[in-house]
Coordinates of C-alpha atoms and ligand atoms in Angstrom, one line a residue:
X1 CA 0.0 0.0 0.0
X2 CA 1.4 3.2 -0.8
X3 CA 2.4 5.8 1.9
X4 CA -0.6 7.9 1.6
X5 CA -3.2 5.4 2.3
X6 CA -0.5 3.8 4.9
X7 CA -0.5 7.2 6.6
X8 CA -4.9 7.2 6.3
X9 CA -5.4 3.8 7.6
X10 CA -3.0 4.5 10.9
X11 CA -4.9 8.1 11.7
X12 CA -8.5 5.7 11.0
X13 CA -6.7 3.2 13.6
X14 CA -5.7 5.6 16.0
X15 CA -9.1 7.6 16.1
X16 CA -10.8 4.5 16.2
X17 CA -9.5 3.9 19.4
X18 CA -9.9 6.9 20.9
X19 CA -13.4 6.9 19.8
X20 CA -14.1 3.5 21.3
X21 CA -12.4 4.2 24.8
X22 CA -14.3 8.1 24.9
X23 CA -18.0 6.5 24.3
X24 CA -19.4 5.1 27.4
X25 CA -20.6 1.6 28.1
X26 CA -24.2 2.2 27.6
X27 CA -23.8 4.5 24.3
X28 CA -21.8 1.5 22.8
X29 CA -24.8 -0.8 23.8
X30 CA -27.6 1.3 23.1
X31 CA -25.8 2.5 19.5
X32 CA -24.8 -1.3 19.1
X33 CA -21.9 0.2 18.0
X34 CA -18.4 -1.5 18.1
X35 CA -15.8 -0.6 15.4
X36 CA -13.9 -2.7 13.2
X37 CA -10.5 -2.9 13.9
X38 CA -8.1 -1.7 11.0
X39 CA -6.4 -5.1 10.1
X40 CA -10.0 -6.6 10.0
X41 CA -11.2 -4.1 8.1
X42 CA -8.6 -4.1 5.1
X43 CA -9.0 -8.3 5.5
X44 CA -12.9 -7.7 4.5
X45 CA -11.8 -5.7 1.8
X46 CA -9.8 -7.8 1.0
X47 CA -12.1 -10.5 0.7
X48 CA -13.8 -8.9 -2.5
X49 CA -13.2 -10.0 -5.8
X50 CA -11.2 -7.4 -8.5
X51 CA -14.1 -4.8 -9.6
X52 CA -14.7 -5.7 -13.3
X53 CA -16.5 -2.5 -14.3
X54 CA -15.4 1.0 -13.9
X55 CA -17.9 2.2 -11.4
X56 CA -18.7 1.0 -7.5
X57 CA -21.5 1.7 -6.1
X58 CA -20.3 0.9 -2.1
X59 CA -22.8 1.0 0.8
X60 CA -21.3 0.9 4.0
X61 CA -24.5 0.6 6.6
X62 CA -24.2 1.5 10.0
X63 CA -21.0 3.2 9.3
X64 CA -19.2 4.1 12.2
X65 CA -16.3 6.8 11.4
X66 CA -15.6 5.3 8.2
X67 CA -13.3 2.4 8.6
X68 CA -15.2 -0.2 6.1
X69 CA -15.7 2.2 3.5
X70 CA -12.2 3.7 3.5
X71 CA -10.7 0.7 3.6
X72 CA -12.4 -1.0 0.8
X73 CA -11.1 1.6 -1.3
X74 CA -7.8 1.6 -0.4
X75 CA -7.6 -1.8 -0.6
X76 CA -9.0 -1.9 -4.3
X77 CA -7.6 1.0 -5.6
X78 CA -4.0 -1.2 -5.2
X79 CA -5.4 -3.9 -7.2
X80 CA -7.3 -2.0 -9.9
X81 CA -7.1 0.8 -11.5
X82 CA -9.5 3.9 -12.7
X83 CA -12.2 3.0 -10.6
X84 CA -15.0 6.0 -9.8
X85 CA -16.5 5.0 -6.3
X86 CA -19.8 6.2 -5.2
X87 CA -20.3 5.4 -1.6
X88 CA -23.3 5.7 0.6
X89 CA -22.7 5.8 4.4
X90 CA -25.5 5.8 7.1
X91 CA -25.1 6.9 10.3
X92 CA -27.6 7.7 13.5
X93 CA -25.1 8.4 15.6
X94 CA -24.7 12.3 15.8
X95 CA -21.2 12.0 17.4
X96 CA -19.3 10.2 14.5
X97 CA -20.3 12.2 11.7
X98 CA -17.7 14.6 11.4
X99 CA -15.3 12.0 11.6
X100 CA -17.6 10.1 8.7
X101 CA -17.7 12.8 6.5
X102 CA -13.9 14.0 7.0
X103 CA -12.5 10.3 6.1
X104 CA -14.7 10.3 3.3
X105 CA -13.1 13.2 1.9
X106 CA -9.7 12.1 2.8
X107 CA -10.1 9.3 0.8
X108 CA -10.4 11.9 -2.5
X109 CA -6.8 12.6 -2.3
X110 CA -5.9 8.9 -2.8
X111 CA -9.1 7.7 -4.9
X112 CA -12.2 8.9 -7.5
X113 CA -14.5 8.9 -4.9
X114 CA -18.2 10.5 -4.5
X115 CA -19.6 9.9 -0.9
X116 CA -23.4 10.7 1.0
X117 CA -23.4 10.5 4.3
X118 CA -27.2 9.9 5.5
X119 CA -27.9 10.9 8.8
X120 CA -30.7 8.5 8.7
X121 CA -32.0 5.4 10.0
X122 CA -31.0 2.6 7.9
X123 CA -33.8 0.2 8.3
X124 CA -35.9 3.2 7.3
X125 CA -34.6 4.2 4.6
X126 CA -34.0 0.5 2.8
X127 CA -37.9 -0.1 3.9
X128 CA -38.3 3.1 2.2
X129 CA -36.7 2.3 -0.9
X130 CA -38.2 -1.2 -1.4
X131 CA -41.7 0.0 -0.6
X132 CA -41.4 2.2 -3.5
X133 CA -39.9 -0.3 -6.2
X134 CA -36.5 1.3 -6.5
X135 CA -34.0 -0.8 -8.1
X136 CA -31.4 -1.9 -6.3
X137 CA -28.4 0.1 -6.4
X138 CA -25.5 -1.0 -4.9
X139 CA -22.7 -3.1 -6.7
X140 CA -20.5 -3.6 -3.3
X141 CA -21.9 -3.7 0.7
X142 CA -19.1 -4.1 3.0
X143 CA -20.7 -3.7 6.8
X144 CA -20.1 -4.7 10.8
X145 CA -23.6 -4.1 11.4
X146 CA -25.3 -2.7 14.9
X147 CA -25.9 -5.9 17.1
X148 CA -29.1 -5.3 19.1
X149 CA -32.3 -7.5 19.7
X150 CA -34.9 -6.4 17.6
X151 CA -38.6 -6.6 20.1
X152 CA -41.3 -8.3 18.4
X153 CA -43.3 -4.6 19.1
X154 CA -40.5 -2.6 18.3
X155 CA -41.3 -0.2 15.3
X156 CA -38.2 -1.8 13.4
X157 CA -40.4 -5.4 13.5
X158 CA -43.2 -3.7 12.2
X159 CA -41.6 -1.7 9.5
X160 CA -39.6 -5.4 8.4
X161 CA -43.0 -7.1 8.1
X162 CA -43.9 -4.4 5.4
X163 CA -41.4 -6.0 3.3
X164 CA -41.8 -9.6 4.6
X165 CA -38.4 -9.6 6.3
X166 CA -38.7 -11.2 9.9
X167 CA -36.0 -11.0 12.3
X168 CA -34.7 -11.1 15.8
X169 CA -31.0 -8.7 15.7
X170 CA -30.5 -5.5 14.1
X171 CA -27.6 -7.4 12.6
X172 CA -29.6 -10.0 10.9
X173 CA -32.1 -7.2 9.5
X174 CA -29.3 -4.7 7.9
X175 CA -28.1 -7.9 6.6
X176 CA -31.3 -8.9 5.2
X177 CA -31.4 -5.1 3.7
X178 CA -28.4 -4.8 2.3
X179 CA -29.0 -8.1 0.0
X180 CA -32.4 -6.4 -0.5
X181 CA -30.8 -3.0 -2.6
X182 CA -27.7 -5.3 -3.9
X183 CA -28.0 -5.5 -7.6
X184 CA -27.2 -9.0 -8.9
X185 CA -24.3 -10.6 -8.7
X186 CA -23.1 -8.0 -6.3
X187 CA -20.7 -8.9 -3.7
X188 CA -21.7 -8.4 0.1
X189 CA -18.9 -8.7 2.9
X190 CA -20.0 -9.0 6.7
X191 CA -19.0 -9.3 10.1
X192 CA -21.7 -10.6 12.2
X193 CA -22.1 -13.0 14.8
X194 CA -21.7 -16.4 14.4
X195 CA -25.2 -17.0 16.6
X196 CA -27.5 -16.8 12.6
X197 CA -25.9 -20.0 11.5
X198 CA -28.3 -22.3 13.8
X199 CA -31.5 -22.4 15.5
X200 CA -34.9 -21.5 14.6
X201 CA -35.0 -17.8 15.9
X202 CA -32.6 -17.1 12.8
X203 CA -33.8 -19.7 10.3
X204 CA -36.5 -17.0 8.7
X205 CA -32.9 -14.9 7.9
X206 CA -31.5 -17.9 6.8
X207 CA -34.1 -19.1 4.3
X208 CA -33.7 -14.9 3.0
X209 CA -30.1 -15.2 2.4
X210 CA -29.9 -18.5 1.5
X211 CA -32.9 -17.5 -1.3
X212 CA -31.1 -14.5 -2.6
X213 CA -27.7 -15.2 -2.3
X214 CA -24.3 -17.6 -2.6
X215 CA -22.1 -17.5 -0.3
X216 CA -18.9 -17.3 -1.2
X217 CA -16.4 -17.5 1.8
X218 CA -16.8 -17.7 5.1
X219 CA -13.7 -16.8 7.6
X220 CA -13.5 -18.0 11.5
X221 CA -11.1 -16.8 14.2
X222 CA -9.4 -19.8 16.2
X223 CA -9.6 -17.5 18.9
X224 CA -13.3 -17.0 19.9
X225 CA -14.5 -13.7 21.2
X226 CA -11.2 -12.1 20.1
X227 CA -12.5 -9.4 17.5
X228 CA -14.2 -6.7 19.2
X229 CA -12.6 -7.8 22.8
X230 CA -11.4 -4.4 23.8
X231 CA -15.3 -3.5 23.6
X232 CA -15.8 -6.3 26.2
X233 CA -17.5 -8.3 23.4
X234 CA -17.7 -11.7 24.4
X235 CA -19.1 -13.0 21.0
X236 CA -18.0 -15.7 18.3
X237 CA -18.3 -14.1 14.9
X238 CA -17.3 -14.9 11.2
X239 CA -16.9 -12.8 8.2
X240 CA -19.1 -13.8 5.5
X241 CA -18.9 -13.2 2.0
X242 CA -22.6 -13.3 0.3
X243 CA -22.9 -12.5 -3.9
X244 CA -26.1 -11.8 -4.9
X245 CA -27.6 -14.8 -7.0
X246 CA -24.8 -16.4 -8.5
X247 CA -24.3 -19.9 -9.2
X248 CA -23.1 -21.8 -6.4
X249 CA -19.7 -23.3 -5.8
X250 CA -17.1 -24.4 -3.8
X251 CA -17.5 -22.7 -0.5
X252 CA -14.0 -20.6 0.8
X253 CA -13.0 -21.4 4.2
X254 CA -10.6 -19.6 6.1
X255 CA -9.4 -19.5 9.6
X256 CA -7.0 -16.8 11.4
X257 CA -5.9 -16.9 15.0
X258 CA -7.5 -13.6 16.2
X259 CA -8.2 -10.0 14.9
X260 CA -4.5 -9.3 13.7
X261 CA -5.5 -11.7 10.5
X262 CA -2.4 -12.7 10.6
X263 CA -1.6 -16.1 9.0
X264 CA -5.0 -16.9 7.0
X265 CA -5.3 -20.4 6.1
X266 CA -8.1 -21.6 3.3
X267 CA -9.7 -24.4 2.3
X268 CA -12.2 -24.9 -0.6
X269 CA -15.7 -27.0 0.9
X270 CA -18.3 -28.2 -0.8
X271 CA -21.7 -26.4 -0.9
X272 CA -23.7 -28.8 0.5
X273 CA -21.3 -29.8 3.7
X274 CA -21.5 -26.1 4.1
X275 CA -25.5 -25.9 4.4
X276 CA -28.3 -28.6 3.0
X277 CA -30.3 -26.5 0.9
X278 CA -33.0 -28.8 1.3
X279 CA -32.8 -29.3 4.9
X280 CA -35.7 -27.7 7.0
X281 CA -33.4 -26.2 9.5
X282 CA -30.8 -24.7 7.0
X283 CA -28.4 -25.1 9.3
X284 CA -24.7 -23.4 8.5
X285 CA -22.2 -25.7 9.2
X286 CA -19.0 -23.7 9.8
X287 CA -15.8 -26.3 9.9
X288 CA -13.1 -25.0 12.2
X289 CA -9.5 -25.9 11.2
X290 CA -8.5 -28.4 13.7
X291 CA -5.9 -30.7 13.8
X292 CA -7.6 -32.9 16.0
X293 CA -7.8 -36.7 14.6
X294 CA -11.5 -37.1 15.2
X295 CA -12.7 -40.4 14.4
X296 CA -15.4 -40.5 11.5
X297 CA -18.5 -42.0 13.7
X298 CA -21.3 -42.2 11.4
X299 CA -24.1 -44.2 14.0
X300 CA -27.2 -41.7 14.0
X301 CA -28.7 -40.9 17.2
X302 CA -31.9 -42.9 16.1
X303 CA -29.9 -46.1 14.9
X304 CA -28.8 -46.2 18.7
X305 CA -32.1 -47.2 20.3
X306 CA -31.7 -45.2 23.2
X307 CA -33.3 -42.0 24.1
X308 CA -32.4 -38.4 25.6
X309 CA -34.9 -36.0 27.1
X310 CA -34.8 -33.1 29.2
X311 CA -34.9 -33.3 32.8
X312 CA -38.5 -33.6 34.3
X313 CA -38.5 -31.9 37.1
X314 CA -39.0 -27.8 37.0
X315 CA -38.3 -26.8 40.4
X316 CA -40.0 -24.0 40.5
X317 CA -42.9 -25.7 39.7
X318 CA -42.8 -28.4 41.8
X319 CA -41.5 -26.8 44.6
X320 CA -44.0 -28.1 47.5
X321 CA -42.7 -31.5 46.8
X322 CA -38.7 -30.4 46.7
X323 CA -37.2 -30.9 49.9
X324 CA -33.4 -30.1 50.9
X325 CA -33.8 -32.1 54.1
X326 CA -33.2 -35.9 52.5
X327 CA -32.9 -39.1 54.4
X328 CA -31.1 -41.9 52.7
X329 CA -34.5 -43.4 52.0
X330 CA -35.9 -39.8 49.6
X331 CA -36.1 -40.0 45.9
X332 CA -32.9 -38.0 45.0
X333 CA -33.2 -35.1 42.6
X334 CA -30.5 -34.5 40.9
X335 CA -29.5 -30.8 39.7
X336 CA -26.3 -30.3 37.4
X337 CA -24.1 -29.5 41.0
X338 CA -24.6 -33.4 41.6
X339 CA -21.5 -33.6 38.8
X340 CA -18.3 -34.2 39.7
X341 CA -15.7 -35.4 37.9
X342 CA -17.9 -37.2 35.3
X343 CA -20.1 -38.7 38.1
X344 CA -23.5 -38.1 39.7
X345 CA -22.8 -37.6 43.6
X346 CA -25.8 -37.6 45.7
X347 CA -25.1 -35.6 47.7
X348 CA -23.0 -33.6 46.1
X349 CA -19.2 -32.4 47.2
X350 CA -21.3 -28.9 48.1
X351 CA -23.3 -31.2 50.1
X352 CA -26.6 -30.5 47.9
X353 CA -28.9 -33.5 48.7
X354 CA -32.1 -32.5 47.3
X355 CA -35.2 -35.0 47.2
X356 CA -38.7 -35.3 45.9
X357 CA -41.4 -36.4 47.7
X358 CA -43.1 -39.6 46.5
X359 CA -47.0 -39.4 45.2
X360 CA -49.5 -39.1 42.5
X361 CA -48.0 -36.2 40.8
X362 CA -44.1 -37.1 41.2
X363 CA -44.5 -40.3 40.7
X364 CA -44.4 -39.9 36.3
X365 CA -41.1 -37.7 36.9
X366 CA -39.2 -40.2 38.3
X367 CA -36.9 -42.9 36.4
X368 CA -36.1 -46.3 38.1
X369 CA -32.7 -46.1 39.7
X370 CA -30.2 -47.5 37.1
X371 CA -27.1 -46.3 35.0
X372 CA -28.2 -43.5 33.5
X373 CA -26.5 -40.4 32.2
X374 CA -26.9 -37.2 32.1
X375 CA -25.4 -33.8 30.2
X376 CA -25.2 -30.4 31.8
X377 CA -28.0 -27.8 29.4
X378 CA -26.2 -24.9 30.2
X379 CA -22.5 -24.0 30.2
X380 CA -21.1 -20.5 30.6
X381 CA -19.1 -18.4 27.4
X382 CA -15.6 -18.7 29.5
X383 CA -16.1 -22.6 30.1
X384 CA -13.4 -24.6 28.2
X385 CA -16.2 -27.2 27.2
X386 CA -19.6 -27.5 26.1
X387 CA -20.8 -30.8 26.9
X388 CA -20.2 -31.9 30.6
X389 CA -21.8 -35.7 31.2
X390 CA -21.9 -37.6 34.2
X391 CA -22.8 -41.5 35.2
X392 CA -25.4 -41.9 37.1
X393 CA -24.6 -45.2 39.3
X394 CA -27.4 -47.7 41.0
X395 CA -24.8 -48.3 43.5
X396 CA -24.8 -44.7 44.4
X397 CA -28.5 -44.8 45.5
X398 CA -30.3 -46.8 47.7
X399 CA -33.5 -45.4 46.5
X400 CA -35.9 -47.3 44.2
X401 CA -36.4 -44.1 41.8
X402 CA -34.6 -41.0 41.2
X403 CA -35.3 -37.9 39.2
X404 CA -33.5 -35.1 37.5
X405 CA -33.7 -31.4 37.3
X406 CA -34.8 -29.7 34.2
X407 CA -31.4 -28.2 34.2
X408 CA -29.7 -31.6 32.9
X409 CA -30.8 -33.7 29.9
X410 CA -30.5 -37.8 30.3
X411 CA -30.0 -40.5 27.9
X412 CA -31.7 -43.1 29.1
X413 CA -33.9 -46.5 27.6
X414 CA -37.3 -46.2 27.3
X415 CA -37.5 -44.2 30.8
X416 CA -35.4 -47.2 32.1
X417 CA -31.9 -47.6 32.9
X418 CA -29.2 -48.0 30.3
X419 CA -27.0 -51.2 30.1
X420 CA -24.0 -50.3 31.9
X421 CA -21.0 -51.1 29.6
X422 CA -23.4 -48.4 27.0
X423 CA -23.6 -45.6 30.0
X424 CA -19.7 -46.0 30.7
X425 CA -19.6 -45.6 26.5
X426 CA -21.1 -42.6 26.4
X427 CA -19.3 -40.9 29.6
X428 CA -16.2 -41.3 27.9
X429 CA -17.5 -40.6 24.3
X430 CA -19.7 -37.5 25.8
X431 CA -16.7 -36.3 27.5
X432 CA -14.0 -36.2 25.0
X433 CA -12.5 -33.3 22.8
X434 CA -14.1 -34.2 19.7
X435 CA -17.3 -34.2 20.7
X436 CA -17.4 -30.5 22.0
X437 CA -15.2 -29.5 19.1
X438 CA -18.2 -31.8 16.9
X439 CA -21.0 -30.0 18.7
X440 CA -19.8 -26.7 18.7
X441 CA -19.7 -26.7 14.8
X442 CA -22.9 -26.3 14.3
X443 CA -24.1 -24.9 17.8
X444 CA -23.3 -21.2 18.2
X445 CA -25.0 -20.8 21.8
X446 CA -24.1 -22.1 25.2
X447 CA -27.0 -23.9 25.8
X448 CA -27.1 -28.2 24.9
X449 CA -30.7 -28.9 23.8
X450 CA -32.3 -32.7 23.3
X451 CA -32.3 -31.2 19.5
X452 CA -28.7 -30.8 19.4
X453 CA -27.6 -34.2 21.4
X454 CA -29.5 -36.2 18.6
X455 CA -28.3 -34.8 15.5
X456 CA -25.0 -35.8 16.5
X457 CA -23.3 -38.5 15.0
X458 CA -22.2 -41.5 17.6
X459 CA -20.2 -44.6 17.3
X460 CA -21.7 -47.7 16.9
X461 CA -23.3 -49.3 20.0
X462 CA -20.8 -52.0 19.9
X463 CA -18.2 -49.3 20.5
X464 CA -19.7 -47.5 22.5
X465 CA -19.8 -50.8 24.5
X466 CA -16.3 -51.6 24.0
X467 CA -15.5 -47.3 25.3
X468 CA -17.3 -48.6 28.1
X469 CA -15.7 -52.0 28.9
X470 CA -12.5 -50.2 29.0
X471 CA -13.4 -47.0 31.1
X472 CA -14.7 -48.9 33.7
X473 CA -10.7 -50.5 34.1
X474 CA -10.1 -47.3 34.2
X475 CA -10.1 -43.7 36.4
X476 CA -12.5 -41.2 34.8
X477 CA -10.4 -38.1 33.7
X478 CA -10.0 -36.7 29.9
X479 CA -6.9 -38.4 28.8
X480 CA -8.2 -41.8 29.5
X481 CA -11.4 -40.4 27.6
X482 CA -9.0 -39.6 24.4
X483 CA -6.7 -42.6 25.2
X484 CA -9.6 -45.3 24.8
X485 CA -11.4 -43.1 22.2
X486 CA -8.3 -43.6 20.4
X487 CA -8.0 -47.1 21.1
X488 CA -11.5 -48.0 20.4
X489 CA -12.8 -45.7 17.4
X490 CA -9.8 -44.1 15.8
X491 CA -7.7 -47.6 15.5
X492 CA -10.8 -49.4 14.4
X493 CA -11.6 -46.6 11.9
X494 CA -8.3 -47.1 10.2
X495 CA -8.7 -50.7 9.7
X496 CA -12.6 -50.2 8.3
X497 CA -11.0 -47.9 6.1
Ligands
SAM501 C1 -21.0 -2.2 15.0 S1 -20.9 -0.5 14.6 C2 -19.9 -0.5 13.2 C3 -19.4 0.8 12.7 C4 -18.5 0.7 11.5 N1 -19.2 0.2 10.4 C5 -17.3 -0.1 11.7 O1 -17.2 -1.2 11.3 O2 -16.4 0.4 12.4 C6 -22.6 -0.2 14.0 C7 -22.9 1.3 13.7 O3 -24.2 1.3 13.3 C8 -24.8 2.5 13.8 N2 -26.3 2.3 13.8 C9 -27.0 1.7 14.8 N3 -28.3 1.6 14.4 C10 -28.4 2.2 13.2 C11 -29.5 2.4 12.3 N4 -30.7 2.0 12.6 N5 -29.2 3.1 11.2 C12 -28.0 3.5 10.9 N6 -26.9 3.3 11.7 C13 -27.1 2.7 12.8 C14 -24.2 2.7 15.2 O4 -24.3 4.0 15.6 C15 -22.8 2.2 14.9 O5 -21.9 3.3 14.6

């Protein structure tokens, strides 16, 4: 890059962060506004194929001081030539227009550039647009979008339903937008968060993307929650590259550590490993680079014959029967602080001992004491893993029943215990690295529904019986988890192979 442009993108960097650390807290959350750091910035850009024609037409949503717009056109003014941009910036927030409109201009010393900066509400004004029949009119959209929940009162809903868009995020709807006034073939480049690629709150923005647009590439950062950490940001997101209605191909995949870009590596996927287009769910499966040697299990959850289901027992609502007094003679409820180290102590090390009262009512929430086991629903952002299970031993209970808090999900047999060597199995398969690493692919949130356990692929019952054989020789801590898991599934693999 020449020194000019250089010299622009350090001031951009510099203001950036002076901006960021002189806007409070609540401005940043009420604005939804967290700027893009330079280097990730000019590796958006960069993301953009050469501009074939002689004219861009750039919107740049939601645009902050400038740093999207300004660096798509240094970035492409290196690699082509003679190129008049028109760029369209939007901006509520009263406090970074002047900076807006001054790197705007800046960038005419270095570029052919024409630039409107709308002091206007985005969603507005594409609503606007499309209610009217405008043609789209954008070649380029290069945006880090405003992440804020969108109520289902709020006037934003209301004004999306007038153009049959439905969302939950601001995010998702300037995305939706953008795509909207993109003329076809037009490239899009986004950093959201990674929360849209699952679920069904985001499948209705899903089905709009996916019906209007490729996508092209999509980049990850090994380190999660690294991009907008300064602004206490503890999200996961992913650049994606959208163009409007082309053909599809190959999908670009590429991984950095964090948000200095620094050492991209790509791979090319196929399409359809990257999203089914005729699944229901639509589900984006984003592949992280790994080097981990996970075994290819291919056992569906169904081909098992055993069953998971959320926890029975709502303790709020069954809170006359829920005692904290037990004897060893109460029906043990067990609540996800009864795991420890990959078993279900009752009570547990915090000496909880809650118990449910045996009668009419409680009687349908309880399971026969057995070997069950059960998986922790909800994990916190900073935990190192996901998926947390722990055995549930008869010998551990002298109780006929027990039951489980609505807080843990059990795999289980019909309602009936498992057979043991298969609940061994599973602690050990639930447990181990590739599992969470599996799971987290296409499960952006914290939480581990029923849904999610079951569209995971297993081993085959007989190894899960062999996992299970050799754990119980064994002490329960990771590394025997990944040493039999590698003695049991990844050596057998090889040889099936
Ligand atoms: C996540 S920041 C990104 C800023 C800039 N694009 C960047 O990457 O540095 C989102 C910006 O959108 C602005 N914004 C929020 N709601 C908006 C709306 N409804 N219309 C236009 N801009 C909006 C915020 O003030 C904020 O500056």
């Amino acid at each position: 890059m020449d020194q000019e442009s250089t010299t622009l993108i350090e001031t951009l960097e510099t203001q950036r962060t002076r901006f960021s650390h002189r806007t409070s807290v609540s401005h940043k959350s009420d604005f939804g506004q967290y700027l893009t750091p330079g280097a990730i910035a000019l590796f958006m850009a960069s993301m953009f194929p050469n501009v074939k024609g002689s004219v861009v037409k750039l919107l740049d949503p939601g645009a902050g001081i400038g740093g999207l717009a300004c660096a798509f056109v240094l970035n492409m003014n290196q690699r082509v030539q003679g190129i008049h941009y028109d760029i369209d910036c939007y901006e509520i927030d009263d406090n970074t227009l002047l900076k807006l409109t001054k790197t705007l201009q800046e960038l005419r010393s270095i570029a052919d550039v024409g630039h409107a900066v709308f002091h206007k509400d985005f969603i507005e004004e594409a609503v606007d647009h499309l209610l009217q029949f405008n043609k789209p009119k954008y070649t380029h959209v290069i945006l880090n979008p405003p992440y804020k929940k969108i109520h289902s009162s709020s006037s934003h809903r209301k004004l999306l339903r007038l153009v049959d868009i439905e969302v939950v995020n601001l995010y998702s709807a300037f995305v939706s937008m953008s795509l909207e006034l993109l003329q076809n073939d037009g490239y899009l480049v986004a950093i959201i968060p990674r929360s849209f690629c699952n679920g069904t709150y985001y499948l209705p923005f899903r089905k709009h993307i996916l019906a209007n647009a490729v996508i092209r590439r999509i980049h990850l950062f090994e380190s999660r929650n690294s991009v907008f950490k300064n602004d206490s940001v503890l999200q996961e997101n992913i650049i994606i590259m959208l163009q409007k209605s082309g053909a599809i191909d190959k999908v670009e995949v590429s991984y950095s550590k964090d948000q200095s870009v620094a050492d991209v590596k790509c791979k090319r996927i196929d399409y359809h490993d990257i999203v089914d287009l005729k699944s229901r769910e639509l589900i984006i499966n984003v592949p992280y680079e790994t080097n981990y040697n996970y075994p290819k299990v291919e056992t569906s959850f169904k081909h098992l014959g055993i069953m998971v289901s959320t926890g029975p027992v709502v303790d709020f609502r069954s809170r006359e029967y829920i005692s904290s007094e037990s004897t060893d003679e109460s029906i043990p409820l067990i609540y996800p602080q009864n795991i420890h180290k990959f078993r279900v102590l009752w009570p547990s090390v915090k000496e909880l001992k809650a118990s449910i009262n045996q009668n009419a009512v409680t009687q349908k929430l309880m399971y026969e004491t057995g070997f069950y086991v059960v998986v922790r629903r909800f994990s916190s952002k900073e935990e190192k893993r996901r998926i947390v299970a722990g055995l549930v031993h008869p010998a551990d209970f002298k109780s006929e029943y027990i039951c489980f808090e609505n807080h843990l999900n059990v795999f289980h047999n019909q309602g009936k215990g498992l057979e043991s060597d298969i609940a061994y199995g599973l602690v050990a398969y639930l447990n181990s690295e590739g599992f969470d690493h599996e799971f987290r692919i296409f499960s952006g949130h914290t939480q581990v529904n029923v849904s999610d356990l079951k569209r995971m692929k297993y081993p085959s019952l007989s190894r899960l019986r062999e996992l299970g054989i050799r754990l119980q020789k064994n002490e329960f801590n990771h590394q025997v988890f990944e040493d039999i898991i590698a003695e049991v599934v990844i050596s057998e693999d090889k040889q099936d192979s």
